[in-house]
Coordinates of C-alpha atoms and ligand atoms in Angstrom, one line a residue:
M1 CA -20.8 -4.0 22.1
E2 CA -24.2 -4.5 21.0
K3 CA -24.4 -5.2 17.4
T4 CA -27.0 -5.1 14.5
N5 CA -25.7 -7.9 13.0
T6 CA -28.4 -9.7 10.9
I7 CA -28.7 -8.7 7.6
Q8 CA -32.3 -8.2 8.0
G9 CA -31.9 -6.0 11.5
I10 CA -29.0 -3.9 9.0
E11 CA -31.2 -3.5 6.1
Q12 CA -34.2 -2.0 8.1
K13 CA -31.6 0.0 9.9
V14 CA -30.3 1.1 6.7
E15 CA -33.9 1.7 5.1
A16 CA -34.6 3.9 8.4
I17 CA -31.9 6.1 7.7
L18 CA -32.2 6.5 4.3
S19 CA -35.5 7.4 4.4
Q20 CA -34.8 10.6 6.5
M21 CA -32.2 11.7 4.2
T22 CA -32.2 14.6 2.1
L23 CA -30.4 14.7 -1.4
E24 CA -27.7 16.9 0.1
Q25 CA -27.3 14.5 2.7
K26 CA -27.0 11.5 0.5
V27 CA -24.7 13.3 -2.0
G28 CA -22.4 14.5 1.3
Q29 CA -22.4 10.7 2.3
M30 CA -21.1 9.8 -1.0
T31 CA -18.1 12.4 -0.6
Q32 CA -14.6 11.6 0.7
T33 CA -11.9 14.4 0.8
E34 CA -8.5 14.9 2.3
R35 CA -8.0 16.2 6.1
M36 CA -6.1 19.2 4.5
S37 CA -9.3 20.3 2.6
I38 CA -11.6 20.2 5.3
S39 CA -12.8 21.3 8.6
P40 CA -14.9 19.6 11.2
E41 CA -17.4 22.3 10.7
E42 CA -17.7 21.4 7.3
V43 CA -18.0 17.7 7.8
K44 CA -21.3 18.5 9.8
R45 CA -22.6 21.3 6.8
Y46 CA -21.9 19.2 3.7
H47 CA -23.0 15.8 5.5
I48 CA -19.4 14.4 4.4
G49 CA -19.4 10.5 4.8
S50 CA -15.7 10.1 5.1
V51 CA -12.5 12.1 5.4
L52 CA -8.8 10.6 4.3
S53 CA -5.1 11.3 4.9
G54 CA -3.3 11.1 1.7
G55 CA 0.1 9.5 1.7
G56 CA 2.0 11.3 4.3
S57 CA -0.9 13.9 5.5
C58 CA -0.8 14.0 9.1
P59 CA -1.9 16.2 11.8
G60 CA 0.1 17.8 14.7
S61 CA 3.0 16.4 15.6
N62 CA 2.0 13.1 13.9
T63 CA 1.7 11.0 17.2
P64 CA -1.3 8.7 17.6
G65 CA -2.9 11.2 20.6
D66 CA -2.6 13.9 17.6
W67 CA -4.7 11.4 15.2
V68 CA -6.9 10.6 18.2
A69 CA -8.1 14.1 18.6
M70 CA -8.3 14.8 14.8
N71 CA -10.4 11.9 14.1
D72 CA -12.7 12.6 17.5
A73 CA -13.2 16.2 16.2
Y74 CA -14.4 15.2 12.9
W75 CA -16.4 12.3 14.5
A76 CA -18.3 14.9 16.7
A77 CA -19.2 17.1 14.1
S78 CA -20.5 14.1 12.1
V79 CA -23.1 13.1 14.9
E80 CA -24.4 16.0 16.0
S81 CA -28.0 16.2 14.9
D82 CA -30.4 19.2 14.4
E83 CA -32.9 20.1 11.6
K84 CA -30.5 20.5 8.9
H85 CA -28.3 17.4 9.8
L86 CA -28.7 13.8 10.6
S87 CA -26.3 11.9 12.8
I88 CA -24.0 9.6 10.7
P89 CA -20.7 9.1 12.1
I90 CA -17.8 9.1 9.3
I91 CA -15.2 7.1 8.8
Y92 CA -11.5 7.9 8.5
G93 CA -9.5 6.3 5.9
V94 CA -5.9 6.0 5.3
D95 CA -3.3 4.1 3.3
A96 CA -2.0 1.5 6.2
I97 CA -0.3 -0.7 3.2
H98 CA 2.6 -2.0 5.3
G99 CA 1.8 -1.3 9.0
H100 CA 0.0 2.2 9.8
N101 CA 2.9 3.8 7.6
N102 CA 1.9 7.5 7.9
V103 CA 2.3 7.8 11.8
L104 CA 5.8 8.6 13.6
G105 CA 6.7 5.4 15.5
A106 CA 4.5 2.8 14.0
T107 CA 5.8 -1.1 13.2
I108 CA 6.6 -0.9 9.5
F109 CA 6.2 -4.3 7.8
P110 CA 8.0 -5.5 4.7
H111 CA 6.2 -4.3 1.6
N112 CA 3.8 -7.0 -0.2
I113 CA 6.7 -8.0 -2.7
G114 CA 8.5 -9.5 0.5
L115 CA 5.7 -10.8 2.0
G116 CA 5.1 -12.9 -1.2
A117 CA 8.4 -14.5 -0.9
A118 CA 7.4 -15.4 2.6
N119 CA 4.7 -17.4 1.3
D120 CA 2.8 -17.7 4.8
P121 CA -0.8 -17.1 5.0
V122 CA -0.9 -17.3 8.9
L123 CA 1.9 -14.5 9.0
L124 CA -0.3 -12.7 6.9
E125 CA -3.3 -12.7 9.3
K126 CA -1.0 -11.8 12.1
I127 CA 0.2 -8.8 10.4
A128 CA -3.2 -7.4 9.5
K129 CA -4.2 -7.9 13.1
V130 CA -1.1 -6.0 14.5
T131 CA -1.9 -3.4 11.7
A132 CA -5.4 -3.2 13.0
R133 CA -4.5 -2.2 16.3
E134 CA -2.3 0.4 15.1
I135 CA -4.7 2.1 13.2
L136 CA -7.1 1.6 16.0
A137 CA -4.6 3.3 18.0
T138 CA -5.0 6.3 16.4
G139 CA -8.8 6.7 16.1
V140 CA -8.9 5.6 12.7
E141 CA -11.5 2.8 11.4
W142 CA -10.3 2.2 7.6
T143 CA -7.6 1.1 5.6
F144 CA -6.9 1.2 1.9
A145 CA -5.6 -2.1 2.0
P146 CA -4.6 -4.8 0.8
T147 CA -3.4 -4.3 -2.6
L148 CA -4.4 -7.2 -4.6
A149 CA -2.5 -6.4 -8.0
V150 CA -0.7 -9.1 -9.6
A151 CA 2.2 -7.2 -11.2
R152 CA 2.7 -8.5 -14.5
N153 CA 5.9 -6.1 -15.5
N154 CA 8.5 -4.8 -13.1
Q155 CA 8.8 -1.8 -15.2
W156 CA 5.7 -0.7 -12.8
G157 CA 6.4 1.6 -10.1
R158 CA 4.2 -0.2 -7.8
T159 CA 5.3 -3.6 -8.2
Y160 CA 6.3 -3.8 -4.3
E161 CA 2.6 -3.3 -3.5
S162 CA 2.1 -6.4 -5.2
Y163 CA 2.7 -10.3 -3.4
S164 CA 3.3 -11.8 -6.8
E165 CA 3.4 -12.1 -10.6
D166 CA 0.7 -14.9 -10.1
P167 CA -2.5 -15.0 -8.8
E168 CA -1.7 -18.0 -6.7
I169 CA 0.1 -16.5 -3.6
V170 CA -2.2 -13.1 -3.9
K171 CA -5.3 -15.5 -3.6
A172 CA -3.7 -17.2 -0.8
Y173 CA -3.2 -13.9 1.3
A174 CA -6.5 -11.9 0.0
G175 CA -9.0 -13.6 2.5
R176 CA -6.6 -14.2 5.3
F177 CA -5.2 -10.3 5.1
V178 CA -9.3 -9.2 5.2
K179 CA -10.0 -11.4 7.8
G180 CA -6.9 -10.3 10.0
L181 CA -8.0 -6.6 9.4
Q182 CA -12.0 -6.9 9.6
N183 CA -11.6 -9.5 12.7
N184 CA -15.1 -10.4 13.0
L185 CA -16.0 -6.5 12.8
G186 CA -15.5 -6.4 16.7
R187 CA -13.7 -4.3 18.9
D188 CA -10.2 -5.0 17.2
A189 CA -11.7 -4.5 13.6
V190 CA -10.8 -2.3 10.9
I191 CA -12.7 -1.8 7.7
A192 CA -10.6 -3.3 4.7
C193 CA -10.5 -1.8 0.9
V194 CA -9.4 -4.3 -1.8
K195 CA -7.5 -2.5 -4.7
H196 CA -7.4 -1.6 -7.2
W197 CA -10.3 -2.9 -9.6
V198 CA -9.2 -4.2 -11.4
G199 CA -6.1 -5.1 -13.8
D200 CA -4.0 -2.6 -12.2
G201 CA -1.0 -4.8 -12.4
G202 CA -1.2 -6.1 -16.0
T203 CA -0.6 -2.5 -17.9
T204 CA 1.5 -2.7 -21.5
Y205 CA 5.0 -1.9 -20.4
G206 CA 4.2 -1.9 -16.7
I207 CA 2.9 2.0 -16.8
D208 CA 1.2 3.4 -14.1
Q209 CA -2.5 3.8 -14.4
G210 CA -2.1 2.6 -18.0
D211 CA -4.0 0.1 -20.1
T212 CA -4.3 -3.7 -19.6
R213 CA -4.7 -4.9 -22.8
I214 CA -6.0 -8.6 -22.4
S215 CA -9.0 -11.0 -23.1
E216 CA -11.8 -11.1 -20.1
D217 CA -10.7 -14.6 -19.7
E218 CA -7.2 -13.6 -18.9
L219 CA -8.4 -10.6 -16.8
T220 CA -10.4 -12.8 -14.9
R221 CA -8.0 -15.5 -14.4
L222 CA -5.0 -13.3 -13.4
H223 CA -6.7 -10.3 -12.2
I224 CA -10.2 -10.7 -11.0
S225 CA -9.5 -14.0 -9.1
P226 CA -7.4 -12.8 -6.3
Y227 CA -10.7 -10.6 -5.3
Y228 CA -12.8 -14.1 -4.7
P229 CA -11.4 -15.2 -1.4
A230 CA -11.6 -11.3 -0.3
L231 CA -15.1 -11.0 -1.0
A232 CA -16.0 -14.4 0.4
E233 CA -14.2 -12.8 3.6
G234 CA -16.8 -10.4 3.4
V235 CA -14.5 -7.5 2.6
L236 CA -16.4 -4.2 3.0
T237 CA -15.1 -1.9 0.5
V238 CA -13.1 -2.1 -2.9
M239 CA -11.1 0.9 -4.4
A240 CA -11.5 1.3 -8.4
S241 CA -8.4 1.4 -10.6
F242 CA -7.0 4.2 -12.4
N243 CA -6.1 2.0 -15.3
S244 CA -7.8 1.4 -18.2
W245 CA -9.1 -2.1 -19.7
N246 CA -8.7 -2.6 -23.6
G247 CA -8.7 1.4 -23.6
D248 CA -11.5 2.1 -21.4
K249 CA -10.9 3.4 -17.5
C250 CA -12.2 1.5 -15.1
H251 CA -13.5 4.5 -13.0
G252 CA -16.2 4.8 -15.6
H253 CA -16.6 1.1 -16.4
K254 CA -20.2 -0.2 -15.7
Y255 CA -19.2 -3.3 -16.7
L256 CA -16.6 -4.0 -14.1
L257 CA -18.0 -2.1 -11.6
T258 CA -21.6 -3.0 -11.4
D259 CA -22.3 -5.9 -13.8
I260 CA -19.2 -8.0 -12.7
L261 CA -18.5 -6.8 -9.0
K262 CA -21.9 -6.2 -7.8
D263 CA -24.2 -8.2 -10.0
E264 CA -22.4 -11.3 -10.6
L265 CA -19.9 -11.5 -7.7
G266 CA -22.5 -10.4 -5.1
F267 CA -20.4 -7.6 -3.5
E268 CA -22.3 -5.8 -0.8
G269 CA -20.1 -3.2 0.3
F270 CA -19.0 0.2 -1.4
I271 CA -17.0 1.1 -4.3
I272 CA -14.6 4.0 -3.4
S273 CA -12.9 5.7 -6.6
D274 CA -9.1 6.3 -6.4
W275 CA -8.1 10.2 -5.7
D276 CA -9.4 12.3 -7.8
G277 CA -9.7 8.8 -10.2
I278 CA -12.9 10.3 -12.2
D279 CA -11.0 13.3 -13.4
Y280 CA -9.3 11.6 -16.0
L281 CA -12.9 10.2 -17.7
D282 CA -13.2 13.2 -19.6
E283 CA -11.8 16.9 -19.8
D284 CA -15.4 18.2 -18.4
Y285 CA -15.2 17.6 -15.0
S286 CA -19.0 18.0 -14.1
K287 CA -19.5 14.7 -17.0
T288 CA -16.9 12.9 -15.1
I289 CA -19.1 12.8 -11.9
A290 CA -22.1 11.6 -14.2
M291 CA -20.1 9.0 -15.6
G292 CA -18.3 7.7 -12.5
V293 CA -21.7 7.6 -10.2
N294 CA -23.6 6.0 -13.3
A295 CA -21.0 3.0 -13.8
G296 CA -21.1 2.3 -10.0
I297 CA -18.6 4.2 -8.1
D298 CA -20.5 5.1 -4.6
M299 CA -18.0 7.3 -2.4
F300 CA -15.8 9.4 -4.3
M301 CA -12.4 10.4 -3.2
V302 CA -12.0 14.0 -4.1
S303 CA -8.8 15.7 -2.7
E304 CA -9.6 19.2 -2.7
K305 CA -12.7 20.2 -5.0
W306 CA -15.5 18.4 -3.2
K307 CA -17.5 21.5 -3.1
T308 CA -17.6 21.3 -6.8
F309 CA -18.3 17.9 -6.6
I310 CA -21.2 17.9 -4.6
E311 CA -22.5 21.0 -6.6
H312 CA -22.5 19.1 -9.8
L313 CA -23.7 15.8 -8.6
L314 CA -27.0 17.4 -7.2
V315 CA -27.5 19.1 -10.6
H316 CA -27.3 16.0 -12.3
V317 CA -29.5 14.2 -9.7
R318 CA -32.0 17.0 -10.5
N319 CA -31.6 17.2 -14.1
G320 CA -32.0 13.1 -14.2
R321 CA -28.8 12.7 -15.7
V322 CA -28.1 10.6 -12.5
P323 CA -31.0 8.3 -11.4
M324 CA -32.4 8.8 -7.7
E325 CA -31.9 5.2 -7.5
R326 CA -28.3 5.1 -8.1
I327 CA -28.1 7.7 -5.5
D328 CA -30.2 5.6 -3.1
D329 CA -27.9 2.5 -4.2
A330 CA -25.0 4.3 -3.1
V331 CA -26.0 5.5 0.2
R332 CA -27.7 2.1 0.9
R333 CA -24.0 0.7 0.3
I334 CA -22.0 3.5 2.5
L335 CA -24.9 2.9 5.2
F336 CA -24.8 -0.9 5.1
V337 CA -20.9 -0.7 5.8
K338 CA -20.9 1.5 8.7
I339 CA -23.6 -0.2 10.3
K340 CA -22.1 -3.7 9.5
Y341 CA -19.0 -2.2 11.0
G342 CA -21.1 -1.1 14.2
L343 CA -19.8 2.2 13.8
F344 CA -23.0 3.7 14.9
E345 CA -22.6 1.8 18.3
R346 CA -18.8 2.3 18.7
P347 CA -17.9 5.0 21.2
R348 CA -16.3 8.2 20.0
P349 CA -12.7 7.9 18.9
A350 CA -11.3 9.3 21.9
E351 CA -13.2 6.6 24.2
R352 CA -12.5 3.6 22.2
F353 CA -10.7 0.8 23.9
W354 CA -7.4 0.7 21.2
S355 CA -7.1 4.7 21.0
N356 CA -3.9 5.5 22.3
H357 CA -2.9 2.1 23.5
D358 CA 0.5 1.3 24.7
S359 CA 0.8 -1.3 21.9
F360 CA 1.1 0.6 19.1
G361 CA 4.9 0.7 17.9
S362 CA 5.6 -2.2 20.8
K363 CA 8.2 -4.7 21.0
E364 CA 5.6 -7.4 20.5
H365 CA 4.5 -5.6 17.4
R366 CA 8.0 -5.3 16.2
E367 CA 8.4 -9.0 16.9
V368 CA 6.1 -10.0 14.3
A369 CA 7.4 -7.7 11.7
R370 CA 11.1 -9.2 12.4
E371 CA 9.5 -12.5 11.8
A372 CA 8.3 -11.1 8.5
V373 CA 11.6 -9.7 7.6
R374 CA 13.6 -13.2 8.2
K375 CA 10.7 -14.8 6.4
S376 CA 10.8 -12.6 3.3
L377 CA 14.7 -13.0 2.6
V378 CA 15.6 -14.8 -0.8
L379 CA 18.9 -16.3 -0.9
L380 CA 19.9 -16.2 -4.5
K381 CA 23.8 -17.1 -4.3
N382 CA 26.1 -18.6 -1.4
E383 CA 29.4 -19.5 -2.6
N384 CA 31.5 -21.7 -0.4
N385 CA 28.8 -21.5 2.0
I386 CA 30.1 -18.3 3.0
L387 CA 26.7 -17.7 4.7
P388 CA 25.8 -17.9 7.8
L389 CA 28.5 -15.8 8.9
N390 CA 30.5 -16.0 12.2
K391 CA 29.2 -13.6 15.0
T392 CA 33.0 -13.0 15.6
A393 CA 34.0 -12.1 12.0
R394 CA 35.5 -9.0 11.3
I395 CA 33.1 -7.6 9.2
I396 CA 32.8 -4.1 7.1
V397 CA 29.4 -3.0 6.4
A398 CA 28.9 -0.7 3.6
G399 CA 26.5 0.4 0.9
K400 CA 24.0 3.5 0.9
N401 CA 21.2 1.2 2.0
A402 CA 23.3 -0.2 5.0
N403 CA 22.3 2.5 7.9
D404 CA 18.9 3.9 6.4
C405 CA 15.7 3.2 7.7
G406 CA 13.8 5.3 5.6
H407 CA 15.5 3.5 2.4
Q408 CA 14.9 0.0 3.7
C409 CA 10.8 1.1 4.1
G410 CA 10.6 2.5 1.0
G411 CA 7.7 4.7 -0.4
F412 CA 4.2 5.1 1.5
T413 CA 6.5 5.5 4.3
I414 CA 6.0 8.6 6.6
A415 CA 5.7 10.6 3.2
W416 CA 4.1 9.2 0.2
Q417 CA 7.3 9.1 -1.6
G418 CA 9.0 7.8 1.3
V419 CA 12.1 9.4 3.2
S420 CA 15.8 8.9 3.4
D421 CA 17.7 9.2 6.5
N422 CA 18.1 7.2 9.8
D423 CA 17.0 10.0 12.2
S424 CA 15.2 8.8 14.8
I425 CA 14.8 11.9 16.8
V426 CA 11.7 14.2 16.0
K427 CA 12.6 17.6 15.3
R428 CA 10.1 20.4 15.7
V429 CA 10.1 23.1 13.1
S430 CA 9.1 26.8 14.3
E431 CA 5.4 27.3 13.9
E432 CA 6.1 30.1 10.8
N433 CA 7.9 27.2 8.8
A434 CA 5.3 25.0 9.2
S435 CA 2.4 24.7 7.1
S436 CA -0.9 25.0 8.3
T437 CA -3.2 22.0 8.9
Y438 CA -6.3 21.0 10.8
G439 CA -5.7 21.4 14.2
G440 CA -3.2 24.1 13.9
E441 CA -0.2 22.8 16.4
V442 CA 1.8 21.6 13.0
G443 CA 5.1 20.8 14.0
V444 CA 7.0 18.1 13.2
Q445 CA 9.7 17.8 10.2
K446 CA 9.1 14.7 8.2
G447 CA 11.8 12.5 7.4
S448 CA 12.2 10.2 10.2
I449 CA 11.3 6.9 11.2
V450 CA 11.0 6.7 14.9
G451 CA 11.5 3.1 16.4
G452 CA 13.1 0.0 14.7
T453 CA 16.8 -0.6 13.7
S454 CA 18.7 -0.1 10.4
I455 CA 20.3 -3.4 8.6
W456 CA 23.7 -1.9 10.0
Q457 CA 22.1 -1.3 13.5
G458 CA 20.9 -4.8 13.3
I459 CA 24.1 -6.4 12.6
Q460 CA 26.1 -4.0 15.1
A461 CA 23.7 -5.8 17.9
V462 CA 25.0 -9.2 17.3
A463 CA 28.4 -8.7 15.7
P464 CA 30.8 -6.7 18.0
N465 CA 33.6 -6.6 15.5
A466 CA 31.5 -5.1 12.8
T467 CA 32.4 -1.6 11.6
L468 CA 30.6 0.8 8.9
S469 CA 31.7 2.5 5.9
I470 CA 29.1 3.3 3.6
D471 CA 31.2 3.5 0.5
G472 CA 33.5 0.7 1.7
R473 CA 36.7 2.6 0.9
A474 CA 37.6 1.6 4.9
A475 CA 38.0 -1.9 3.4
D476 CA 41.6 -3.6 4.5
S477 CA 42.2 -7.1 4.1
A478 CA 44.4 -6.9 7.2
K479 CA 41.2 -5.7 9.2
H480 CA 38.4 -7.3 7.6
D481 CA 37.2 -11.0 6.8
V482 CA 34.5 -10.5 5.1
G483 CA 31.8 -7.4 3.5
I484 CA 28.0 -7.2 4.0
V485 CA 27.0 -4.5 1.4
V486 CA 23.7 -3.2 1.3
I487 CA 22.8 -1.8 -1.9
G488 CA 19.6 -1.3 -4.0
E489 CA 16.8 1.5 -4.9
T490 CA 16.2 4.6 -3.1
P491 CA 12.0 5.1 -2.2
Y492 CA 9.4 5.8 -4.4
A493 CA 5.8 5.4 -5.2
E494 CA 3.3 4.7 -7.9
G495 CA 4.2 6.4 -11.2
M496 CA 7.5 7.8 -9.7
G497 CA 8.5 4.4 -9.6
D498 CA 7.9 3.3 -13.2
I499 CA 10.9 2.6 -15.3
R500 CA 10.3 3.8 -18.8
S501 CA 12.6 3.2 -21.5
G502 CA 11.4 5.9 -23.6
D503 CA 8.6 8.4 -24.2
N504 CA 7.6 6.7 -27.4
T505 CA 6.1 3.9 -25.0
I506 CA 3.9 6.4 -23.2
V507 CA 2.7 8.0 -26.4
E508 CA 1.8 4.4 -28.0
M509 CA 0.1 3.8 -24.6
G510 CA -2.0 7.0 -24.4
S511 CA -3.0 6.5 -27.7
Y512 CA -5.2 3.7 -26.6
I513 CA -6.8 5.1 -23.9
K514 CA -10.1 6.7 -24.2
G515 CA -9.8 9.7 -21.9
L516 CA -6.8 11.4 -20.2
L517 CA -3.5 9.7 -19.3
K518 CA -1.8 11.1 -15.9
V519 CA 2.0 11.1 -16.7
L520 CA 4.4 11.5 -14.0
S521 CA 8.2 11.8 -14.2
P522 CA 9.9 8.0 -13.6
Y523 CA 12.5 6.5 -11.7
G524 CA 14.6 5.7 -14.4
R525 CA 14.9 4.7 -18.0
S526 CA 16.1 0.9 -17.4
L527 CA 15.8 -1.8 -14.9
T528 CA 19.9 -2.6 -15.1
L529 CA 20.6 -1.8 -11.2
N530 CA 24.3 -0.5 -12.2
E531 CA 22.5 2.0 -14.5
L532 CA 20.3 3.5 -12.2
H533 CA 22.7 3.2 -9.1
P534 CA 26.5 2.7 -10.2
E535 CA 27.4 3.5 -6.7
D536 CA 26.5 0.2 -5.7
L537 CA 29.0 -1.9 -8.0
I538 CA 31.5 0.8 -6.9
A539 CA 31.0 0.1 -3.0
I540 CA 31.0 -3.8 -3.7
K541 CA 34.5 -3.5 -5.6
N542 CA 36.0 -1.0 -2.7
I543 CA 35.7 -4.5 -0.5
T544 CA 36.5 -7.2 -3.2
D545 CA 39.1 -5.3 -4.8
Q546 CA 41.0 -5.7 -1.5
G547 CA 40.5 -9.6 -1.5
I548 CA 37.6 -9.5 1.1
P549 CA 34.5 -11.6 -0.1
A550 CA 31.3 -9.5 -0.4
V551 CA 27.8 -10.7 0.8
V552 CA 25.6 -8.5 -1.2
V553 CA 22.1 -7.2 0.5
L554 CA 19.8 -5.9 -2.3
V555 CA 16.9 -3.6 -0.7
S556 CA 14.3 -3.0 -3.8
G557 CA 10.8 -3.0 -4.5
R558 CA 11.2 -5.3 -7.5
T559 CA 13.7 -7.6 -9.1
L560 CA 16.3 -5.8 -11.1
I561 CA 19.0 -7.0 -13.7
I562 CA 22.2 -7.5 -11.2
E563 CA 24.4 -9.2 -13.4
K564 CA 27.3 -7.2 -12.6
E565 CA 26.8 -7.1 -8.7
L566 CA 25.8 -10.6 -8.7
A567 CA 29.1 -11.7 -10.4
A568 CA 31.2 -9.4 -7.7
S569 CA 29.6 -11.1 -4.8
T570 CA 30.0 -14.2 -2.8
A571 CA 26.6 -14.3 -1.6
F572 CA 23.3 -12.3 -2.7
V573 CA 20.3 -11.8 -0.7
A574 CA 17.0 -10.4 -2.1
A575 CA 15.6 -8.2 1.4
W576 CA 12.9 -6.1 -0.7
L577 CA 11.9 -3.5 1.2
P578 CA 11.8 -5.0 4.8
G579 CA 10.6 -1.8 6.8
S580 CA 11.5 -0.9 10.2
E581 CA 12.6 -4.1 11.6
G582 CA 16.3 -4.4 10.1
Q583 CA 17.1 -6.8 12.6
G584 CA 15.5 -9.7 11.0
I585 CA 18.2 -9.6 8.4
A586 CA 21.1 -10.2 11.0
D587 CA 18.7 -13.1 12.4
V588 CA 19.2 -14.7 9.0
L589 CA 22.8 -13.7 7.8
F590 CA 24.2 -15.2 11.2
G591 CA 22.4 -18.4 11.2
D592 CA 19.9 -18.0 13.7
Y593 CA 17.2 -18.7 11.4
D594 CA 17.5 -20.3 8.3
F595 CA 16.1 -18.8 4.5
Q596 CA 12.8 -19.4 3.9
G597 CA 11.8 -17.2 1.2
K598 CA 11.1 -18.1 -2.4
L599 CA 10.7 -15.9 -5.5
S600 CA 7.3 -14.8 -6.0
F601 CA 8.6 -12.8 -8.8
T602 CA 10.4 -14.1 -11.9
W603 CA 14.0 -12.8 -11.9
Q604 CA 14.9 -11.6 -15.2
K605 CA 18.1 -11.8 -16.6
K606 CA 18.7 -9.1 -19.4
E607 CA 16.8 -5.9 -20.0
G608 CA 14.0 -5.9 -22.0
E609 CA 12.8 -9.6 -21.0
N610 CA 10.0 -10.3 -19.3
F611 CA 9.6 -13.9 -18.4
L612 CA 6.8 -14.5 -16.2
R613 CA 6.0 -18.1 -14.1
G614 CA 4.0 -20.7 -17.1
D615 CA 5.6 -19.1 -20.2
E616 CA 7.0 -21.5 -22.7
N617 CA 10.5 -21.1 -23.1
Y618 CA 10.9 -20.0 -19.7
E619 CA 14.7 -18.6 -19.4
P620 CA 15.4 -16.3 -16.6
L621 CA 18.0 -15.8 -14.2
F622 CA 16.2 -17.1 -11.3
P623 CA 13.0 -18.6 -11.8
Y624 CA 9.5 -18.2 -9.9
G625 CA 10.0 -20.5 -6.6
Y626 CA 13.7 -20.1 -6.2
G627 CA 15.4 -19.8 -3.1
L628 CA 18.6 -21.4 -1.5
Q629 CA 18.6 -22.3 2.3
Y630 CA 21.2 -23.6 4.7
S631 CA 19.5 -26.6 5.8
N632 CA 19.8 -28.3 2.2
Q633 CA 22.9 -27.1 0.3
D634 CA 25.5 -29.0 -0.2
Ligands
BGC701 C1 -3.5 5.4 -4.7 C2 -4.2 4.5 -3.7 C3 -4.3 5.3 -2.6 C4 -5.0 6.6 -2.5 C5 -5.2 7.6 -1.3 C6 -3.9 6.8 -4.8 O1 -2.8 8.0 -5.5 O2 -3.6 4.7 -6.1 O3 -3.7 3.2 -3.6 O4 -5.2 4.3 -1.7 O5 -4.2 7.6 -3.4 O6 -4.1 8.1 -0.8

């Protein structure tokens, strides 16, 4: 591919395009909307810069071919040129945050919390490369990943999107992941987006979109520092965060967005807002637009009301409330990213090298995910060296997460909030039941993970004498030598995963924030597993009450209070949210591979405690860095 790769060359090209653009075209480039809200024809008419898929939003039957066709249509509209429209290709954005997780049949990697436990930057680059190829297989150019949050309170529903509570691992991963995605910006590259700038993991009580109340030194040390290696690697986009810093929302924070990120750290790409993220700056929507642009946001993710956004922004510029220089700066940055990525030289999506490529969801890709699963598992307890298990043992496998690919993948898989079931059959639904989406030929019932194996299927493949009894009631000491009980959380995403002990915390939180606080219904009121999921201990006891020892495997997006389940177990493994390759768990339980994972999060002993690495009087249940191995046990 021919590339305009010198900075000078890029700048000249940017200026050449900018000088031909009308204000409407510039404002259009600054607008991104969701695919359900816009047709290809409107992309052209309004000169739209980008279209995205929100969590779970997919075209047609959700195959790579459907995605390529969709993006091809948007692209074709964007590059038409006539007296009203300038040919500028759109970029399409997705949340491929653990593989290309919206698409049926994609390879689903462990969520970041598990990758943090693996502590393996080389593996991270490999994962990023595979993810980039699967994104490219669908004709898409841009992913809103990696998340560089440093989650400081497990009550936060997005803890699993964070590699660690400590910046050390996040820093070690940030550059490698961006490098793997952006891949020298050649044929195999997608545009990366580090998020959420900044302090998303530091909110009080772990409230999603809440307030991070810390000094600037602490903000820099904990939450800004992971961005340095990503910026050094040339990350092309950054997403602003919903949270506030000491009461001021990041989406309107000129100091953080412009003075620090762009001026001090020299970020040359563009800042995208989060999903309707400016809306919470003020009750007056028009005002929020001026606040966001003037603070330094360059492109706006507007889920539906993008026409209103465009109208108001045009008025602000004409009235001088938003200076023309700011608009030009934003558009320069957007064009810079598009040109630097080589978008103008890339063929239409349908003709790109990786589009519809056979490697999508392939065995080769799944092997990388399986390796990641093996490396992410953390062994917390192994009494009497019960692990590794013998493959010929008579095993009873139980627990609600034993045979559920949806649960083991967690949130942001097929649907925004994730899916439940182990259904590998894509079911067509009748046209009249299907909602109308762009492209018309809607038709898949969502809720299926296609490809991969459940944890049970992985065990079954290597242990011929294993049987499945989800509630464990089939346990019989005459028939079973050992139980494997797979327990834990069910899928959630964002604020819906928060643990909120009381409404007063929200009120207290909201009183610090200038602007509106979006309140979502939380996952539960307690981090204690037995309160969230009492069925788990029952399944374990159904086995141990028969005198059969239990190996417990916890599927969860965070560390939980596990006092009772741990006490009832003989061995205990934290598997996090391993994704589609459940076999990786059997690989380690049966000793084909040793455990390698070490906690990248402190494991709390009691409800209400929040020990973090480096604290004085640090007395958790298991410290940061903990993890047993077969090779060095007594
Ligand atoms: C999330 C972002 C995500 C965006 C687009 C928002 O709700 O906070 O992380 O990239 O949606 O789906």
